[in-house]
Amino acid sequence: MKVENMQAGQGLDLPVRNQLFIGGRFVDAESGETLPTLNPHDNSVITEVAMAGPADVDKAIKAARAALPKWSRMAAMDRGHLLLKLADAIDAHAEELARLESLDTGHPLRDTLALDAPRTAVTFRYFGGMADKLEGTVIPVEEGFLNYMLREPVGIVGQVVPWNFPLMFTSWKMGPALAAGNCVVLKPAELTPLTTLRIAELMSEVGFPDGVVNIVPGLGSVAGQYLAEHEEVAKIAFTGSTATGKRIVQASSGNLKKLQLELGGKGANIVFGDANLDAAVNGAAYAIFHNQGQACIAGSRLVLHESIADEFLERFIKLAGSLRVGDPLNLDTEMGPLTSRQQRDRVLSYCDVAREEGGQILLGGKAPADPALADGCYVEPTVVVADPASRVSQEEVFGPFVTVTRFSTDEQALAIANGTQYGLGGGLWTRDLQRAHKFAQSMKSGMVWINCYKRVNPASPFGGVGMSGYGREMGFEAMREYTQVKSVWVNVDANMRPYYAR
Ligand code: NAP
Ligand code: MG
């Protein structure tokens, strides 16, 4: 089906897939049930998408099981070649994918064109190149023996992803899993299945064998939970909230699944007195307002040295207040709607919490007054002065909502930065080299950005500590996560004395 000219003048003419993708074919759910996916700009229905239940997940696992022997033993170079062809196909369809992503998520088109679509291709390409680079090792053991290590795929991998970067997450999740020789059953977020289904179609077109990848849109509590419990699934790679991550740990215990959990975050962004303020103001705005703050690595806590706090805030608020909020499909738009009504309401409820806690709202704290945006999921860029121990400074809001705290000593800054249950990403802005590296070592965080924020690259490990989860995506680390090690012993001494000498 096609979505034709959804909005006059936008020239939208997008191929939209709205069924499950199982065994290389698009099929309806066994139950015939569907779920609508909405355009968060106005909450209109884009299409009804088939909703997978346990019977459909079983079918997807059966298809993956049938595909696994051939796929896992295929020459790694050939698997890599298919991923490279997929990356080229994504580049060729970049504009279409970017538009579909913006339509389904509310992410501004200027970003999906410049970042999401090309980064998806780049990440698949990186793992395509990686497929035949994952070598085993010969281990120096005692004389008379050769000991070597094989890295083998884990088998059928279940992948469960959220709605904030659905297109990019196809490559983060499937790139390394497929390069390493696993077969995949992926459940997209119920809110945003469209680009994932289109990627599956492109995979089929470039020649991925049937069953290697299966996509089962549906409810997390049903299809996701069933996948996490399934005895034939060897691993779950999950990105989402810490609460769901805990449920997956429990669900996975039946067959002791391997787990990789990319969970929530509450990133501190520390600005020291000696920082380049132009760069810090701009970087801090990107850190929280890009994708409407719906990023696990968002810089959602500004920690400002008292010597520059006033000037920084004046400039930061001026910039935040000037962001062009509106229809994500308009190329001028810098901030779109949140991805769902539920998420908008959640962010607005945190604005109320901030007020109740005695926080001072310096900017925003409400939906925009523009009547053209009244039906959408919009929230204004919001800046709140809050105590580091307050709920809004401790809990992940996942929206264009940043808290501000002041500090006077480095020790205070570090204590504030490390003072949450999370540990995903954090940043600092300073010209002092020693301090920068000292903080990089001392921050309780899987990633640290110095004089930048939210840098991500397919070669660089991505993941968290503490309640932000465990395991790493990207780079060689991701390939290790999607393989298991086998140690092989060979007796190379024909005359070796037997253990029981007779
Ligand atoms: P979520 O509620 O945990 O959902 C994530 C995914 O899990 C969705 O596909 C969801 O299905 C599914 N799910 C829900 N319950 C499940 C269950 N019992 N068993 C299996 N799967 C289940 O998270 P969200 O609110 O959509 O996403 C935002 C969260 O993701 C934030 O906390 C954010 O920090 C985190 N995140 C982390 C990273 C990272 O790399 N660390 C990156 C991006 C986002 P439904 O679609 O039906 O809900
Ligand atoms: Mg949608």
PDB file of C-alpha atoms and ligand atoms in Angstrom, residues 35 159-165 169 172-173 187-192 217-229 236 238-248 251 261-266 293-298 342-343 346 396-398 422 424 447 462-464 467-469 473, ligand 1:
ATOM      1  CA  LEU A  35      -2.908  -1.773  15.721  1.00  0.00           C
ATOM      2  CA  GLN A 159      15.479  -8.056  19.496  1.00  0.00           C
ATOM      3  CA  VAL A 160      13.068  -5.628  21.134  1.00  0.00           C
ATOM      4  CA  VAL A 161      13.391  -1.908  20.421  1.00  0.00           C
ATOM      5  CA  PRO A 162      11.712   1.355  21.482  1.00  0.00           C
ATOM      6  CA  TRP A 163      10.182   4.124  19.380  1.00  0.00           C
ATOM      7  CA  ASN A 164      12.711   6.935  19.628  1.00  0.00           C
ATOM      8  CA  PHE A 165      15.109   5.974  16.786  1.00  0.00           C
ATOM      9  CA  PHE A 169      17.998   0.801  15.705  1.00  0.00           C
ATOM     10  CA  TRP A 172      22.379  -1.169  15.577  1.00  0.00           C
ATOM     11  CA  LYS A 173      20.519  -4.366  16.383  1.00  0.00           C
ATOM     12  CA  LYS A 187       9.794  -6.650  17.618  1.00  0.00           C
ATOM     13  CA  PRO A 188       9.572  -2.951  16.795  1.00  0.00           C
ATOM     14  CA  ALA A 189       7.808  -0.557  19.149  1.00  0.00           C
ATOM     15  CA  GLU A 190       4.064  -0.625  18.617  1.00  0.00           C
ATOM     16  CA  LEU A 191       4.150   3.137  17.991  1.00  0.00           C
ATOM     17  CA  THR A 192       6.718   3.102  15.174  1.00  0.00           C
ATOM     18  CA  PRO A 217       5.194  -5.733  15.279  1.00  0.00           C
ATOM     19  CA  GLY A 218       2.893  -6.000  18.265  1.00  0.00           C
ATOM     20  CA  LEU A 219       2.484  -5.300  21.935  1.00  0.00           C
ATOM     21  CA  GLY A 220       5.479  -5.519  24.226  1.00  0.00           C
ATOM     22  CA  SER A 221       3.431  -7.179  26.923  1.00  0.00           C
ATOM     23  CA  VAL A 222       2.366  -9.915  24.480  1.00  0.00           C
ATOM     24  CA  ALA A 223       4.775 -10.439  21.557  1.00  0.00           C
ATOM     25  CA  GLY A 224       7.803  -8.969  23.375  1.00  0.00           C
ATOM     26  CA  GLN A 225       7.179 -10.896  26.568  1.00  0.00           C
ATOM     27  CA  TYR A 226       6.595 -14.141  24.642  1.00  0.00           C
ATOM     28  CA  LEU A 227       9.844 -13.663  22.719  1.00  0.00           C
ATOM     29  CA  ALA A 228      11.744 -13.019  25.949  1.00  0.00           C
ATOM     30  CA  GLU A 229      10.326 -16.222  27.490  1.00  0.00           C
ATOM     31  CA  ILE A 236      17.502 -11.051  23.778  1.00  0.00           C
ATOM     32  CA  PHE A 238      16.759  -5.066  24.307  1.00  0.00           C
ATOM     33  CA  THR A 239      16.657  -1.285  24.161  1.00  0.00           C
ATOM     34  CA  GLY A 240      14.051   0.437  26.275  1.00  0.00           C
ATOM     35  CA  SER A 241      13.147   1.426  29.795  1.00  0.00           C
ATOM     36  CA  THR A 242      14.797   0.076  32.924  1.00  0.00           C
ATOM     37  CA  ALA A 243      11.428  -1.224  34.169  1.00  0.00           C
ATOM     38  CA  THR A 244      10.925  -3.353  31.040  1.00  0.00           C
ATOM     39  CA  GLY A 245      14.576  -4.418  31.161  1.00  0.00           C
ATOM     40  CA  LYS A 246      13.959  -5.939  34.588  1.00  0.00           C
ATOM     41  CA  ARG A 247      10.901  -7.806  33.262  1.00  0.00           C
ATOM     42  CA  ILE A 248      13.024  -9.209  30.452  1.00  0.00           C
ATOM     43  CA  ALA A 251      11.277 -13.665  31.530  1.00  0.00           C
ATOM     44  CA  LEU A 261      20.215  -4.405  27.924  1.00  0.00           C
ATOM     45  CA  GLU A 262      20.398  -0.791  26.757  1.00  0.00           C
ATOM     46  CA  LEU A 263      18.197   1.021  29.258  1.00  0.00           C
ATOM     47  CA  GLY A 264      17.385   4.513  30.425  1.00  0.00           C
ATOM     48  CA  GLY A 265      19.681   7.423  31.189  1.00  0.00           C
ATOM     49  CA  LYS A 266      19.861  10.788  32.937  1.00  0.00           C
ATOM     50  CA  GLY A 293      14.855  14.978  24.055  1.00  0.00           C
ATOM     51  CA  GLN A 294      13.655  11.447  23.373  1.00  0.00           C
ATOM     52  CA  ALA A 295      17.117   9.952  23.597  1.00  0.00           C
ATOM     53  CA  CYS A 296      18.496   7.663  26.276  1.00  0.00           C
ATOM     54  CA  ILE A 297      21.772   9.610  26.079  1.00  0.00           C
ATOM     55  CA  ALA A 298      20.128  13.056  26.198  1.00  0.00           C
ATOM     56  CA  GLN A 342       1.162   9.398  26.135  1.00  0.00           C
ATOM     57  CA  GLN A 343       4.736  10.684  25.993  1.00  0.00           C
ATOM     58  CA  ARG A 346       4.185  12.232  30.622  1.00  0.00           C
ATOM     59  CA  GLU A 396      14.136   9.965  33.165  1.00  0.00           C
ATOM     60  CA  VAL A 397      11.624  12.388  31.605  1.00  0.00           C
ATOM     61  CA  PHE A 398      12.466  11.528  27.976  1.00  0.00           C
ATOM     62  CA  TYR A 422      21.747   5.623  35.783  1.00  0.00           C
ATOM     63  CA  LEU A 424      24.752   5.830  30.295  1.00  0.00           C
ATOM     64  CA  MET A 447      30.215   7.049  27.530  1.00  0.00           C
ATOM     65  CA  PHE A 462      27.770   2.178  23.154  1.00  0.00           C
ATOM     66  CA  GLY A 463      26.067   1.174  26.394  1.00  0.00           C
ATOM     67  CA  GLY A 464      25.766   1.852  30.080  1.00  0.00           C
ATOM     68  CA  MET A 467      20.503   0.889  35.933  1.00  0.00           C
ATOM     69  CA  SER A 468      21.359   1.877  32.356  1.00  0.00           C
ATOM     70  CA  GLY A 469      21.980  -1.796  31.670  1.00  0.00           C
ATOM     71  CA  GLU A 473      26.433  -2.140  20.969  1.00  0.00           C
TER      72      GLU A 473
HETATM   73  P1  NAP B   1       9.729   0.434  26.896  1.00  0.00           P
HETATM   74  O1  NAP B   1       8.371   0.717  27.349  1.00  0.00           O
HETATM   75  O2  NAP B   1      10.631  -0.331  27.775  1.00  0.00           O
HETATM   76  O3  NAP B   1       9.563  -0.311  25.486  1.00  0.00           O
HETATM   77  C1  NAP B   1      10.640  -0.728  24.715  1.00  0.00           C
HETATM   78  C2  NAP B   1      10.238  -1.946  23.928  1.00  0.00           C
HETATM   79  O4  NAP B   1       9.953  -3.021  24.826  1.00  0.00           O
HETATM   80  C3  NAP B   1       8.971  -1.754  23.104  1.00  0.00           C
HETATM   81  O5  NAP B   1       9.085  -2.484  21.907  1.00  0.00           O
HETATM   82  C4  NAP B   1       7.926  -2.353  24.013  1.00  0.00           C
HETATM   83  O6  NAP B   1       6.735  -2.725  23.360  1.00  0.00           O
HETATM   84  C5  NAP B   1       8.664  -3.542  24.550  1.00  0.00           C
HETATM   85  N1  NAP B   1       8.111  -4.133  25.765  1.00  0.00           N
HETATM   86  C6  NAP B   1       7.272  -3.574  26.674  1.00  0.00           C
HETATM   87  N2  NAP B   1       6.977  -4.458  27.658  1.00  0.00           N
HETATM   88  C7  NAP B   1       7.642  -5.599  27.365  1.00  0.00           C
HETATM   89  C8  NAP B   1       7.751  -6.866  27.996  1.00  0.00           C
HETATM   90  N3  NAP B   1       7.100  -7.147  29.140  1.00  0.00           N
HETATM   91  N4  NAP B   1       8.543  -7.795  27.434  1.00  0.00           N
HETATM   92  C9  NAP B   1       9.208  -7.547  26.294  1.00  0.00           C
HETATM   93  N5  NAP B   1       9.134  -6.365  25.639  1.00  0.00           N
HETATM   94  C10 NAP B   1       8.364  -5.400  26.170  1.00  0.00           C
HETATM   95  O7  NAP B   1      10.501   1.737  26.536  1.00  0.00           O
HETATM   96  P2  NAP B   1       9.922   3.004  25.793  1.00  0.00           P
HETATM   97  O8  NAP B   1       9.251   3.887  26.759  1.00  0.00           O
HETATM   98  O9  NAP B   1       9.153   2.582  24.605  1.00  0.00           O
HETATM   99  O10 NAP B   1      11.278   3.650  25.279  1.00  0.00           O
HETATM  100  C11 NAP B   1      11.932   4.640  25.980  1.00  0.00           C
HETATM  101  C12 NAP B   1      13.005   4.040  26.874  1.00  0.00           C
HETATM  102  O11 NAP B   1      14.020   3.453  26.094  1.00  0.00           O
HETATM  103  C13 NAP B   1      13.694   5.074  27.718  1.00  0.00           C
HETATM  104  O12 NAP B   1      13.887   4.616  29.023  1.00  0.00           O
HETATM  105  C14 NAP B   1      15.039   5.235  27.034  1.00  0.00           C
HETATM  106  O13 NAP B   1      16.081   5.716  27.842  1.00  0.00           O
HETATM  107  C15 NAP B   1      15.294   3.858  26.565  1.00  0.00           C
HETATM  108  N6  NAP B   1      16.304   3.867  25.508  1.00  0.00           N
HETATM  109  C16 NAP B   1      17.551   3.363  25.794  1.00  0.00           C
HETATM  110  C17 NAP B   1      18.540   3.375  24.827  1.00  0.00           C
HETATM  111  C18 NAP B   1      19.910   2.843  25.113  1.00  0.00           C
HETATM  112  O14 NAP B   1      20.620   2.511  24.179  1.00  0.00           O
HETATM  113  N7  NAP B   1      20.326   2.710  26.360  1.00  0.00           N
HETATM  114  C19 NAP B   1      18.269   3.896  23.565  1.00  0.00           C
HETATM  115  C20 NAP B   1      17.001   4.423  23.326  1.00  0.00           C
HETATM  116  C21 NAP B   1      16.029   4.387  24.306  1.00  0.00           C
HETATM  117  P3  NAP B   1       5.581  -1.612  23.140  1.00  0.00           P
HETATM  118  O15 NAP B   1       5.975  -0.897  21.942  1.00  0.00           O
HETATM  119  O16 NAP B   1       4.320  -2.353  22.969  1.00  0.00           O
HETATM  120  O17 NAP B   1       5.561  -0.769  24.373  1.00  0.00           O
END
